[in-house]
Structures are given as structure tokens and as C-alpha cells.
CSV table of C-alpha atoms in Angstrom, one decimal:
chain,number,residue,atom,x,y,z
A,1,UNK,CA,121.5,110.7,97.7
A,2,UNK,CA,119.6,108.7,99.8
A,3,UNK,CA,116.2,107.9,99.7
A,4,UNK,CA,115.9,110.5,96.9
A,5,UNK,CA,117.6,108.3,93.8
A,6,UNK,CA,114.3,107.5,92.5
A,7,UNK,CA,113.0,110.9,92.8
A,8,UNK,CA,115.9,112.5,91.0
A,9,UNK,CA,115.3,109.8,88.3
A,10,UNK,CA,111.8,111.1,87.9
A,11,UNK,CA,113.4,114.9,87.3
A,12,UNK,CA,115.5,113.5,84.7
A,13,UNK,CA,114.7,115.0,81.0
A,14,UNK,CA,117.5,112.6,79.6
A,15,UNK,CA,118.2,109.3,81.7
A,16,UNK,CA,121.6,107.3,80.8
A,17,UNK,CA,121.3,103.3,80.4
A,18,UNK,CA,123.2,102.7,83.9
A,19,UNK,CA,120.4,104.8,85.6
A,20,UNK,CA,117.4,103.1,83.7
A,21,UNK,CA,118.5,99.4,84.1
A,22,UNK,CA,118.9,100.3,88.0
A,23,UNK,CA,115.9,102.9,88.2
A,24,UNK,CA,117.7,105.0,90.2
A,25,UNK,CA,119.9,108.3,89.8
A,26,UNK,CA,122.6,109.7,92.1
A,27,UNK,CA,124.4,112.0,89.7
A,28,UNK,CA,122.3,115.2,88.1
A,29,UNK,CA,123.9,117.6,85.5
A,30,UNK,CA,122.2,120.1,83.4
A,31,UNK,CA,122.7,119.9,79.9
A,32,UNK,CA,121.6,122.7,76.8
A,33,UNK,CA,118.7,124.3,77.5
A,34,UNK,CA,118.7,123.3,81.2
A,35,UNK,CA,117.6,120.0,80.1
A,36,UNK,CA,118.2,117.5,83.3
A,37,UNK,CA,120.6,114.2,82.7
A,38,UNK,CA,120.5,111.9,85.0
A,39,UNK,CA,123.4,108.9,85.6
A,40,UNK,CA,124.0,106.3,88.4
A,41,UNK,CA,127.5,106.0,88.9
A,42,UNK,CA,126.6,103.2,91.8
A,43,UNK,CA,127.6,99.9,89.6
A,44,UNK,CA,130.9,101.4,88.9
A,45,UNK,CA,131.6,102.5,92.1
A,46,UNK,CA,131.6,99.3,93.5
A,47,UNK,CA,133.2,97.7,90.9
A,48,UNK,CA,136.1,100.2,91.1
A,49,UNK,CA,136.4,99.8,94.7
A,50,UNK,CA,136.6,95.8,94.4
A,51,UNK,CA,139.1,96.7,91.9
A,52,UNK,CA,141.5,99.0,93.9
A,53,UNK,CA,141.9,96.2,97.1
A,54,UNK,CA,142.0,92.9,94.5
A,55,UNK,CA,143.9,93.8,91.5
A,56,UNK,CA,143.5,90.8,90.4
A,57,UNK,CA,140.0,89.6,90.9
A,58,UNK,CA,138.6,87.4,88.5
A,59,UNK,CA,134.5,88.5,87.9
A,60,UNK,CA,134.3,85.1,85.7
A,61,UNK,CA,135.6,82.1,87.9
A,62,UNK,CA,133.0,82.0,90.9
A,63,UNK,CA,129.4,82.8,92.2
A,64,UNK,CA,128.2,85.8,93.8
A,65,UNK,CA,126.0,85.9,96.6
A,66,UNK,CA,124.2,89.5,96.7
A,67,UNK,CA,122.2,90.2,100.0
A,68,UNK,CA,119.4,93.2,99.8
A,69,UNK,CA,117.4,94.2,96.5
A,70,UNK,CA,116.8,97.2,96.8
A,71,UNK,CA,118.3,100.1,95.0
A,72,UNK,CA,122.1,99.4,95.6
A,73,UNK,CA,121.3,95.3,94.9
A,74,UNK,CA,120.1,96.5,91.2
A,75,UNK,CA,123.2,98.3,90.7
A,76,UNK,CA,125.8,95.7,92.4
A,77,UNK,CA,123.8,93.3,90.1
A,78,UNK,CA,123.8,95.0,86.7
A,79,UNK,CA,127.5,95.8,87.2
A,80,UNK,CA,128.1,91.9,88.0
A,81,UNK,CA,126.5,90.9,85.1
A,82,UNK,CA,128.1,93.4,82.9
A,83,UNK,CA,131.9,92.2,84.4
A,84,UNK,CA,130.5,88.6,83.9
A,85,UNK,CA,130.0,86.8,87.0
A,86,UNK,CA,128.7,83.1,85.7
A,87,UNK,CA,125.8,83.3,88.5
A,88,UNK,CA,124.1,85.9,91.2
A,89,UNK,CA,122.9,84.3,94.2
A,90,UNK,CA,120.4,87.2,95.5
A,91,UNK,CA,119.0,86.9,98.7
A,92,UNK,CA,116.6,89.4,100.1
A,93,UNK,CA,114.1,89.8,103.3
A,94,UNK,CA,110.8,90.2,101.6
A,95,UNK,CA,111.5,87.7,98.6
A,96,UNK,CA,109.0,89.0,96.1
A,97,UNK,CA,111.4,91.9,95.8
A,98,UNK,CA,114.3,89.5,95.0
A,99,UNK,CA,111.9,87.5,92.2
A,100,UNK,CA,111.9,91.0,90.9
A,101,UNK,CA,115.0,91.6,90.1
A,102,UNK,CA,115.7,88.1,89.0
A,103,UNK,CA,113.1,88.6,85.9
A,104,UNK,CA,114.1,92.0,85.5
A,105,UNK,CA,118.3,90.5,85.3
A,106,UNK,CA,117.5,87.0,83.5
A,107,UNK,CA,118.2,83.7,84.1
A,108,UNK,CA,121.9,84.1,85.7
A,109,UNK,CA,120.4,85.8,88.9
A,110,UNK,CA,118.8,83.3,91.3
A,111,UNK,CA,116.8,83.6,94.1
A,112,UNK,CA,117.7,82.3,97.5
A,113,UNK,CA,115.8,82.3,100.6
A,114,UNK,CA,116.8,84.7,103.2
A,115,UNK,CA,117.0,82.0,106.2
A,116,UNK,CA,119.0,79.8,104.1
A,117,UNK,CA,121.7,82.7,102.5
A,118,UNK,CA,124.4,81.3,105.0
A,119,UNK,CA,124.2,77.9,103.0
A,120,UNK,CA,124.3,80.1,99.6
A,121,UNK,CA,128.2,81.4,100.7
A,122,UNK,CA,129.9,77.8,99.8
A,123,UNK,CA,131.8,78.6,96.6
A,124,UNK,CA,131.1,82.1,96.1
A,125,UNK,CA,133.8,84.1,94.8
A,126,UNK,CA,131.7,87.2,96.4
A,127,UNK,CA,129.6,88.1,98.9
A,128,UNK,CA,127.9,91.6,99.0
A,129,UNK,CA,125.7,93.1,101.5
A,130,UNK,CA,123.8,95.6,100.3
A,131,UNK,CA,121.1,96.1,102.8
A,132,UNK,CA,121.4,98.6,106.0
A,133,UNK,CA,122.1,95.8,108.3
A,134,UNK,CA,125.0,95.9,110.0
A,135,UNK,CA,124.8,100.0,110.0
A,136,UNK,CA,124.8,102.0,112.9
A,137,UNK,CA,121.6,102.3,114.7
A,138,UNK,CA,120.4,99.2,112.7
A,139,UNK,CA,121.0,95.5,113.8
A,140,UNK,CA,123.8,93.1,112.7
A,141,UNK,CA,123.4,91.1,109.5
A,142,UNK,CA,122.6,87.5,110.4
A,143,UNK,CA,124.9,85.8,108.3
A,144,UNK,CA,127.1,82.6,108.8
A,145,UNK,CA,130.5,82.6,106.9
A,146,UNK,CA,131.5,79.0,107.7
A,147,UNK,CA,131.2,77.9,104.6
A,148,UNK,CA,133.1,80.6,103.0
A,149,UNK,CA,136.0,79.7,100.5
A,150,UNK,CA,139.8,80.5,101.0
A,151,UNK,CA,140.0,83.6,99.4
A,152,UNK,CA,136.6,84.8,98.8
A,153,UNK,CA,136.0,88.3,98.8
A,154,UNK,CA,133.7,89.8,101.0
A,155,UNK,CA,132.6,93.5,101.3
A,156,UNK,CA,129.7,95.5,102.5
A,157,UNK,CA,128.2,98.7,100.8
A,158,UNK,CA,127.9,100.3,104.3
A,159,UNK,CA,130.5,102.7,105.4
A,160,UNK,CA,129.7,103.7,109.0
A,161,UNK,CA,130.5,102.3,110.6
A,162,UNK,CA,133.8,101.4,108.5
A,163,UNK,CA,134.0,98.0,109.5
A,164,UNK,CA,130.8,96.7,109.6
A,165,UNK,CA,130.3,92.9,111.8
A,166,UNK,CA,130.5,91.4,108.5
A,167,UNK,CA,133.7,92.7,107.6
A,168,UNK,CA,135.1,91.9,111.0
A,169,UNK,CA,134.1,88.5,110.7
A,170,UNK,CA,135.4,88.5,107.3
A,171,UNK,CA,138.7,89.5,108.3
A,172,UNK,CA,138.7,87.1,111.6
A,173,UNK,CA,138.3,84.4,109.2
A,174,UNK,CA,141.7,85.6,106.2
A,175,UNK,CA,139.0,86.3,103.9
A,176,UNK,CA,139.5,89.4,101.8
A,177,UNK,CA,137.2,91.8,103.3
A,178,UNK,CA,136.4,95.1,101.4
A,179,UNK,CA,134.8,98.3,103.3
A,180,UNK,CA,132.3,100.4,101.8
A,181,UNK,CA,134.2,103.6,101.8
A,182,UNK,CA,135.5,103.2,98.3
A,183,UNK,CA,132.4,102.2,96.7
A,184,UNK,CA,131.5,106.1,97.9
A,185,UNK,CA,134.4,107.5,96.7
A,186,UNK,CA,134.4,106.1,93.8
A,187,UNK,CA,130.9,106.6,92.5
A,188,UNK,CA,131.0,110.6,93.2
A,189,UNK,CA,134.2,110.9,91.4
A,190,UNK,CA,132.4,110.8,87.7
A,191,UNK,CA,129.9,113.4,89.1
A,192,UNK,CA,132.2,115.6,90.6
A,193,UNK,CA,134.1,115.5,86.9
A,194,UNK,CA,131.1,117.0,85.5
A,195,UNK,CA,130.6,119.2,88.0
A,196,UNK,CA,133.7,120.8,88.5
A,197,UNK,CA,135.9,119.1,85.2
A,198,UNK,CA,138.6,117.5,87.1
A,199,UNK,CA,138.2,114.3,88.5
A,200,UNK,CA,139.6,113.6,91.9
A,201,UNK,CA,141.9,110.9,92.3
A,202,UNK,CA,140.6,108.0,94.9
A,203,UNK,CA,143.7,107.2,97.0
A,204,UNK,CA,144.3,106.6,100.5
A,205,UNK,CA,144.8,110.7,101.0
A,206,UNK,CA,141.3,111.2,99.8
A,207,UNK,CA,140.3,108.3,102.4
A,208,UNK,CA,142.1,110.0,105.5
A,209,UNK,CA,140.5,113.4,104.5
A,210,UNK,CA,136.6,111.4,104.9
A,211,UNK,CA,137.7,109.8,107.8
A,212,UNK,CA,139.0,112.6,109.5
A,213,UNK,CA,137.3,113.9,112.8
């Protein structure tokens, strides 16, 4: 749905909380009287996905540094904050963007300047990349993980390729690193519900089936 979320949020006759928080829609169905509804599914996605490789992950205990603010940042964020993460560290290129979000969130999200996000890793439970670095065609995110905690969580909303630099690094260094394949699978399932009424099941089956050449 990319870059048409806003767009499709604009066609929207009736707009679902999730998708006016974020301001941004990627799931369309038609309603009575071919009235539009419009949903992002994004937030849960991602939450889903974090969900399927740590069972066990605990939203409450530790930071989370988010990198990015656009779109998929005020998703990742809202989600956070509904899950309960005590505080967002949100890092982003052109900062006034990231001040943004931080009045738009409240007082739990703070800002943190983009040459000095390597410093904000140190006790996060999380760390997010939600910007197009690190995609193909696009350059590597810039980020140092040396001060990454033993068993912090790291994963990147881009999914090709599958394992981003970050996520390399992430792994090199026995963190838990994440993939953003599931965060796609798992926000078109709800859609495709509505769509079609049966809701696909996201396993490692469905994964081999994207992958495949």
C-alpha cells in the first residue's frame, strides 16, 4: 500500500480508531450502501510478528528505541503504547517530524537525536527500524549496537531484503533479531478476512510460499 495509505485514508467514508491515531489506511472494505471503511492493520501486524518469534516478550519491563517517523513509526508507536512499553525512544532524520509524533503520543515518547540513536540502544528492550534504510537500493542504517543488552530484541519493518544489515548484526551479536516478513503477513491477514471471510493462518508454510522464487 505504499505510498498510497494516506490517500486511501482520505477515500475513507468511515475511518476506524487504529487508522485515525496513525493517519494512515492499508485495509479498504465497502460497507452498506457502498460506504468506504478504512482500517490500518499495521500496529498489529507488528505486534503479532514480535509475538510469534518471542512468546514470551514482556512490552512492560524495558525501553524502546523506534527509528523513522513516518507512517510505519506512528503505527509501531501507537501499538507500543497500547501493549505498554514504560518509554519510546523515537529517533528520526529530520527531527521536527519526530517532535511530531511525540506531542501527538504524549509524554512517554521521547525524542532523540538521530547522530546520537546508537547511544539511545543501552537498555532497550527494543529496537525498531522503521525507515527504508537498510532496503534494497537504499543505503545501510547507520546504527551502532554495542551497547545493546543481552537479549534485546531487535527487528526491522523491511522485508527485502529478508535480512536487512541490521538484522545481521543483530544476530552476529546473540540478540534476538526479528525480520520484517511477519509484520507483512500479519497485517494483511485481518484484511484478507474481510475480503474473502476466512483468515489465513501465518505459519512458516505461508512464509515459504512468499519466499518462493
Amino acid at each position: 500500500t505504499i505510498p498510497h495509505k494516506e490517500l486511501a485514508l482520505s477515500l475513507a467514508d468511515v475511518v476506524s480508531d487504529r487508522a485515525a491515531l496513525v493517519g494512515a489506511a492499508n485495509t479498504l472494505t465497502f460497507g452498506e450502501g457502498g460506504r468506504i471503511h478504512a482500517d490500518n492493520t499495521d500496529g498489529y501486524g507488528f505486534i503479532a510478528n514480535i509475538a510469534d518469534h518471542v512468546p514470551d516478550w514482556n512490552p512492560k519491563e524495558a525501553p524502546a528505541l523506534v527509528l523513522g517517523a513516518g507512517g510505519a513509526a506512528r503505527a509501531v508507536v501507537a501499538a507500543l503504547l497500547e501493549k505498554g512499553v514504560p518509554e519510546i525512544r523515537l529517533a528520526n532524520r529530520t527531527e521536527a517530524r519526530a517532535r511530531a509524533l511525540r506531542d501527538l503520543f504524549g509524554a512517554r515518547v521521547k525524542v532523540v537525536d538521530w547522530i546520537r540513536a546508537s547511544d539511545a540502544v543501552e537498555d532497550a528492550g527494543l529496537v525498531v527500524n522503521t525507515t527504508s534504510l537498510g532496503m534494497e537500493g537504499r543505503p545501510a542504517l547507520k546504527l551502532s549496537l554495542d551497547r545493546l543488552s543481552p537479549g534485546a530484541i531487535v527487528t526491522d519493518v523491511v522485508y527485502t531484503p529478508l535480512k536487512t544489515p541490521l538484522i545481521e548484526e543483530a544476530a552476529r551479536r546473540g540478540a534476538i533479531a526479528v525480520d520484517g516478513l511477519g509484520m507483512l503477513l500479519h497485517q494483511a491477514a485481518p484484511g484478507f478476512e474481510r475480503w474473502f471471510d476466512k483468515r489465513p493462518e501465518v505459519d512458516d508454510d505461508l512464509r515459504r510460499a512468499v519466499l518462493a522464487p
